[in-house]
Amino acid sequence: SQKIEQNSEALNIQEGKTATLTCNYTNYSPAYLQWYRQDPGRGPVFLLLIRENEKEKRKERLKVTFDTTLKQSLFHITASQPADSATYLCALREGGFKTIFGAGTRLFVKA
Amino acid sequence: NAGVTQTPKFRVLKTGQSMTLLCAQDMNHEYMYWYRQDPGMGLRLIHYSVGEGTTAKGEVPDGYNVSRLKKQNFLLGLESAAPSQTSVYFCASSGQPEETQYFGPGTRLLVL
């Protein structure tokens, strides 16, 4: 079955720097991959979707890349702010109606 | 437009008790999902529905039942709660299966 790996260690960066989060997957070739943000005590909120034929997608300070050869997606937040501190989840559709979520990487941005 | 709402927000059960979690969405979405989230693990799909009157099993369905009698509501039932069902439960909905899922705020369940 599909497996998603995200760095379980928290990422600590200084305000203004670029945060880069990694999502690796195995055993499947998803048509698209999604990134969600989750704040403590709240449900995930959709951020970006990137399709297999797209190398890169941008939205304001966010950028996602999708390398189907490496089976990897990178999620970048440029000019990071303390308000960007949250857990970021990677998700892909395994098939049919099932979406597989990674465990998430927690990001801390220090002022 | 409230999006996806869940009740209750928090509940404590004793082993063997039963309860129902309610999810409601006002976006006229066909697809609805129940997930559980445990520390260090990703969201895991319990059951899902592709439309009113339909339900299907997800990755971890054992010990849970669901019903979708109305399009806007998706109920998750625990007939005989077990400590292993202590978790945070999230409901989500989407207009199409390949579209973004909109999540509720979650229900924190503790089974003693």
Tab-separated table of C-alpha atoms in Angstrom:
chain	number	residue	atom	x	y	z
A	1	SER	CA	0.000	0.000	0.000
A	2	GLN	CA	0.959	3.611	-0.354
A	3	LYS	CA	3.257	5.124	2.199
A	4	ILE	CA	4.031	8.788	2.796
A	5	GLU	CA	7.014	9.960	4.775
A	6	GLN	CA	7.422	13.410	6.212
A	7	ASN	CA	10.185	14.501	8.524
A	8	SER	CA	8.906	13.782	12.004
A	9	GLU	CA	11.395	16.168	13.563
A	10	ALA	CA	10.237	19.731	13.995
A	11	LEU	CA	11.781	22.351	11.773
A	12	ASN	CA	12.971	25.488	13.532
A	13	ILE	CA	13.879	28.517	11.441
A	14	GLN	CA	14.388	32.214	11.891
A	15	GLU	CA	11.833	34.731	10.705
A	16	GLY	CA	12.526	35.882	7.170
A	17	LYS	CA	14.225	32.653	6.109
A	18	THR	CA	12.836	30.080	3.700
A	19	ALA	CA	11.344	26.947	5.215
A	20	THR	CA	11.557	23.763	3.156
A	21	LEU	CA	9.512	20.691	4.043
A	22	THR	CA	9.853	17.313	2.380
A	23	CYS	CA	7.287	14.683	1.444
A	24	ASN	CA	8.400	11.307	0.079
A	25	TYR	CA	6.085	8.570	-1.106
A	26	THR	CA	6.405	4.975	-2.279
A	27	ASN	CA	4.551	2.317	-4.214
A	28	TYR	CA	2.361	4.568	-6.268
A	29	SER	CA	2.268	7.221	-8.958
A	30	PRO	CA	-0.334	9.731	-7.775
A	31	ALA	CA	-2.097	11.977	-10.239
A	32	TYR	CA	-1.713	14.841	-7.808
A	33	LEU	CA	-0.443	15.742	-4.391
A	34	GLN	CA	-1.829	18.188	-1.845
A	35	TRP	CA	-0.445	20.187	1.053
A	36	TYR	CA	-2.500	21.129	4.088
A	37	ARG	CA	-1.809	23.279	7.124
A	38	GLN	CA	-2.988	22.231	10.576
A	39	ASP	CA	-2.935	24.438	13.665
A	40	PRO	CA	-3.146	22.928	17.170
A	41	GLY	CA	-6.681	21.885	18.048
A	42	ARG	CA	-8.006	22.538	14.549
A	43	GLY	CA	-8.729	20.618	11.376
A	44	PRO	CA	-6.396	20.681	8.375
A	45	VAL	CA	-6.801	23.515	5.877
A	46	PHE	CA	-5.980	23.076	2.200
A	47	LEU	CA	-3.075	25.098	0.827
A	48	LEU	CA	-1.952	23.851	-2.577
A	49	LEU	CA	-2.501	21.049	-5.071
A	50	ILE	CA	0.080	20.063	-7.683
A	51	ARG	CA	-0.577	17.637	-10.515
A	52	GLU	CA	1.835	15.060	-11.896
A	53	ASN	CA	2.424	17.067	-15.070
A	54	GLU	CA	3.297	20.209	-13.099
A	55	LYS	CA	6.831	20.649	-11.858
A	56	GLU	CA	6.103	23.636	-9.678
A	57	LYS	CA	3.155	25.557	-8.257
A	58	ARG	CA	3.155	28.906	-6.466
A	59	LYS	CA	0.714	30.770	-4.285
A	60	GLU	CA	1.875	34.000	-2.672
A	61	ARG	CA	4.841	33.001	-0.426
A	62	LEU	CA	4.243	29.276	-0.938
A	63	LYS	CA	5.881	27.084	-3.537
A	64	VAL	CA	5.456	23.371	-4.129
A	65	THR	CA	7.519	21.138	-6.388
A	66	PHE	CA	6.660	17.629	-7.514
A	67	ASP	CA	9.316	15.215	-8.763
A	68	THR	CA	7.629	12.015	-9.907
A	69	THR	CA	10.991	10.390	-10.643
A	70	LEU	CA	12.258	10.914	-7.111
A	71	LYS	CA	8.734	10.372	-5.732
A	72	GLN	CA	9.121	13.532	-3.740
A	73	SER	CA	7.419	16.871	-3.160
A	74	LEU	CA	9.046	19.896	-1.565
A	75	PHE	CA	7.032	22.627	0.127
A	76	HIS	CA	8.669	26.026	0.524
A	77	ILE	CA	7.580	29.048	2.532
A	78	THR	CA	9.608	32.115	1.632
A	79	ALA	CA	10.066	35.101	3.952
A	80	SER	CA	8.663	33.007	6.777
A	81	GLN	CA	6.758	34.630	9.638
A	82	PRO	CA	5.920	33.452	13.165
A	83	ALA	CA	2.301	33.113	11.964
A	84	ASP	CA	3.488	30.363	9.611
A	85	SER	CA	4.207	28.162	12.624
A	86	ALA	CA	1.982	25.090	12.267
A	87	THR	CA	2.049	21.469	11.184
A	88	TYR	CA	2.095	20.884	7.435
A	89	LEU	CA	0.584	17.719	5.999
A	90	CYS	CA	1.264	16.145	2.656
A	91	ALA	CA	-1.507	14.089	1.056
A	92	LEU	CA	-2.028	12.091	-2.092
A	93	ARG	CA	-4.868	10.123	-3.586
A	94	GLU	CA	-4.150	6.416	-3.505
A	95	GLY	CA	-6.977	5.423	-5.770
A	96	GLY	CA	-10.718	5.607	-5.822
A	97	PHE	CA	-11.871	7.859	-3.033
A	98	LYS	CA	-9.070	7.339	-0.556
A	99	THR	CA	-6.595	10.078	0.274
A	100	ILE	CA	-3.471	9.125	2.189
A	101	PHE	CA	-2.044	11.711	4.586
A	102	GLY	CA	1.451	11.965	5.968
A	103	ALA	CA	1.955	12.451	9.698
A	104	GLY	CA	3.061	16.029	9.097
A	105	THR	CA	6.057	18.173	9.902
A	106	ARG	CA	5.838	20.788	12.597
A	107	LEU	CA	7.313	24.166	11.701
A	108	PHE	CA	8.383	26.755	14.249
A	109	VAL	CA	9.324	30.226	13.011
A	110	LYS	CA	11.169	32.322	15.578
A	111	ALA	CA	10.853	36.085	15.625
B	1	ASN	CA	-21.814	29.588	5.627
B	2	ALA	CA	-20.435	27.475	8.485
B	3	GLY	CA	-18.565	24.955	6.304
B	4	VAL	CA	-18.108	21.673	8.176
B	5	THR	CA	-19.220	21.452	11.796
B	6	GLN	CA	-18.792	18.617	14.279
B	7	THR	CA	-20.479	17.823	17.570
B	8	PRO	CA	-19.496	17.259	20.267
B	9	LYS	CA	-16.101	18.940	20.573
B	10	PHE	CA	-14.958	16.716	23.415
B	11	ARG	CA	-16.276	13.593	25.077
B	12	VAL	CA	-15.165	11.131	27.725
B	13	LEU	CA	-16.537	7.588	27.538
B	14	LYS	CA	-16.129	4.510	29.635
B	15	THR	CA	-15.155	1.261	27.947
B	16	GLY	CA	-18.233	-0.392	26.483
B	17	GLN	CA	-20.317	2.765	26.183
B	18	SER	CA	-21.707	3.902	22.878
B	19	MET	CA	-21.905	7.291	21.241
B	20	THR	CA	-22.546	9.050	17.953
B	21	LEU	CA	-20.467	11.806	16.434
B	22	LEU	CA	-22.305	14.185	14.161
B	23	CYS	CA	-20.862	15.931	11.127
B	24	ALA	CA	-22.761	18.522	9.131
B	25	GLN	CA	-21.773	20.460	6.005
B	26	ASP	CA	-23.565	23.289	4.249
B	27	MET	CA	-21.616	23.264	0.973
B	28	ASN	CA	-23.852	20.744	-0.802
B	29	HIS	CA	-20.927	18.353	-1.117
B	30	GLU	CA	-21.525	14.810	-2.308
B	31	TYR	CA	-18.500	13.253	-0.640
B	32	MET	CA	-17.972	13.021	3.098
B	33	TYR	CA	-15.271	11.331	5.143
B	34	TRP	CA	-14.459	10.364	8.720
B	35	TYR	CA	-10.814	10.261	9.796
B	36	ARG	CA	-9.030	9.642	13.048
B	37	GLN	CA	-5.747	11.305	13.944
B	38	ASP	CA	-3.334	9.850	16.457
B	39	PRO	CA	0.036	11.255	17.608
B	40	GLY	CA	2.810	10.536	15.142
B	41	MET	CA	0.434	9.133	12.568
B	42	GLY	CA	-1.277	10.660	9.604
B	43	LEU	CA	-4.992	11.014	9.289
B	44	ARG	CA	-6.490	7.572	8.720
B	45	LEU	CA	-9.730	7.096	6.851
B	46	ILE	CA	-12.400	5.254	8.828
B	47	HIS	CA	-15.425	5.385	6.518
B	48	TYR	CA	-16.565	7.561	3.678
B	49	SER	CA	-19.683	8.308	1.650
B	50	VAL	CA	-20.058	9.161	-2.020
B	51	GLY	CA	-23.597	10.419	-1.662
B	52	GLU	CA	-26.791	10.355	0.357
B	53	GLY	CA	-27.683	6.832	1.429
B	54	THR	CA	-24.239	5.382	0.624
B	55	THR	CA	-21.313	4.450	2.853
B	56	ALA	CA	-18.072	2.543	2.370
B	57	LYS	CA	-15.203	1.283	4.503
B	58	GLY	CA	-11.901	3.074	4.662
B	59	GLU	CA	-8.557	2.015	6.081
B	60	VAL	CA	-9.571	1.440	9.737
B	61	PRO	CA	-13.333	0.710	9.860
B	62	ASP	CA	-13.443	-1.905	12.643
B	63	GLY	CA	-15.434	-0.826	15.692
B	64	TYR	CA	-17.209	1.986	13.856
B	65	ASN	CA	-20.425	2.354	11.904
B	66	VAL	CA	-21.680	5.257	9.811
B	67	SER	CA	-24.869	6.536	8.255
B	68	ARG	CA	-25.654	9.177	5.633
B	69	LEU	CA	-29.414	9.554	5.737
B	70	LYS	CA	-29.266	13.176	4.609
B	71	LYS	CA	-26.795	14.677	2.165
B	72	GLN	CA	-25.589	17.277	4.625
B	73	ASN	CA	-25.049	14.921	7.579
B	74	PHE	CA	-22.613	12.079	8.173
B	75	LEU	CA	-22.812	10.222	11.478
B	76	LEU	CA	-20.070	8.118	13.025
B	77	GLY	CA	-21.102	5.607	15.675
B	78	LEU	CA	-19.145	3.680	18.248
B	79	GLU	CA	-21.262	0.789	19.501
B	80	SER	CA	-18.917	-0.377	22.263
B	81	ALA	CA	-16.076	2.032	22.886
B	82	ALA	CA	-12.567	0.725	23.567
B	83	PRO	CA	-9.494	2.578	24.889
B	84	SER	CA	-7.876	2.065	21.451
B	85	GLN	CA	-10.514	4.401	20.055
B	86	THR	CA	-9.151	7.315	22.059
B	87	SER	CA	-8.282	9.768	19.327
B	88	VAL	CA	-9.200	12.993	17.587
B	89	TYR	CA	-11.871	12.475	14.958
B	90	PHE	CA	-12.173	14.699	11.915
B	91	CYS	CA	-14.950	14.882	9.409
B	92	ALA	CA	-14.333	16.245	5.924
B	93	SER	CA	-16.302	16.857	2.767
B	94	SER	CA	-15.540	17.514	-0.891
B	95	GLY	CA	-17.487	18.306	-4.026
B	96	GLN	CA	-15.639	15.731	-6.091
B	97	PRO	CA	-13.264	12.991	-4.931
B	98	GLU	CA	-10.305	14.684	-6.551
B	99	GLU	CA	-11.099	18.055	-5.066
B	100	THR	CA	-9.939	19.711	-1.890
B	101	GLN	CA	-11.316	18.292	1.307
B	102	TYR	CA	-12.797	20.712	3.828
B	103	PHE	CA	-12.326	19.611	7.401
B	104	GLY	CA	-14.326	20.189	10.542
B	105	PRO	CA	-12.744	21.324	13.821
B	106	GLY	CA	-12.511	17.806	15.213
B	107	THR	CA	-13.925	15.832	18.136
B	108	ARG	CA	-11.547	14.798	20.886
B	109	LEU	CA	-12.618	11.447	22.346
B	110	LEU	CA	-11.171	9.851	25.453
B	111	VAL	CA	-12.167	6.280	26.290
B	112	LEU	CA	-11.308	5.184	29.809
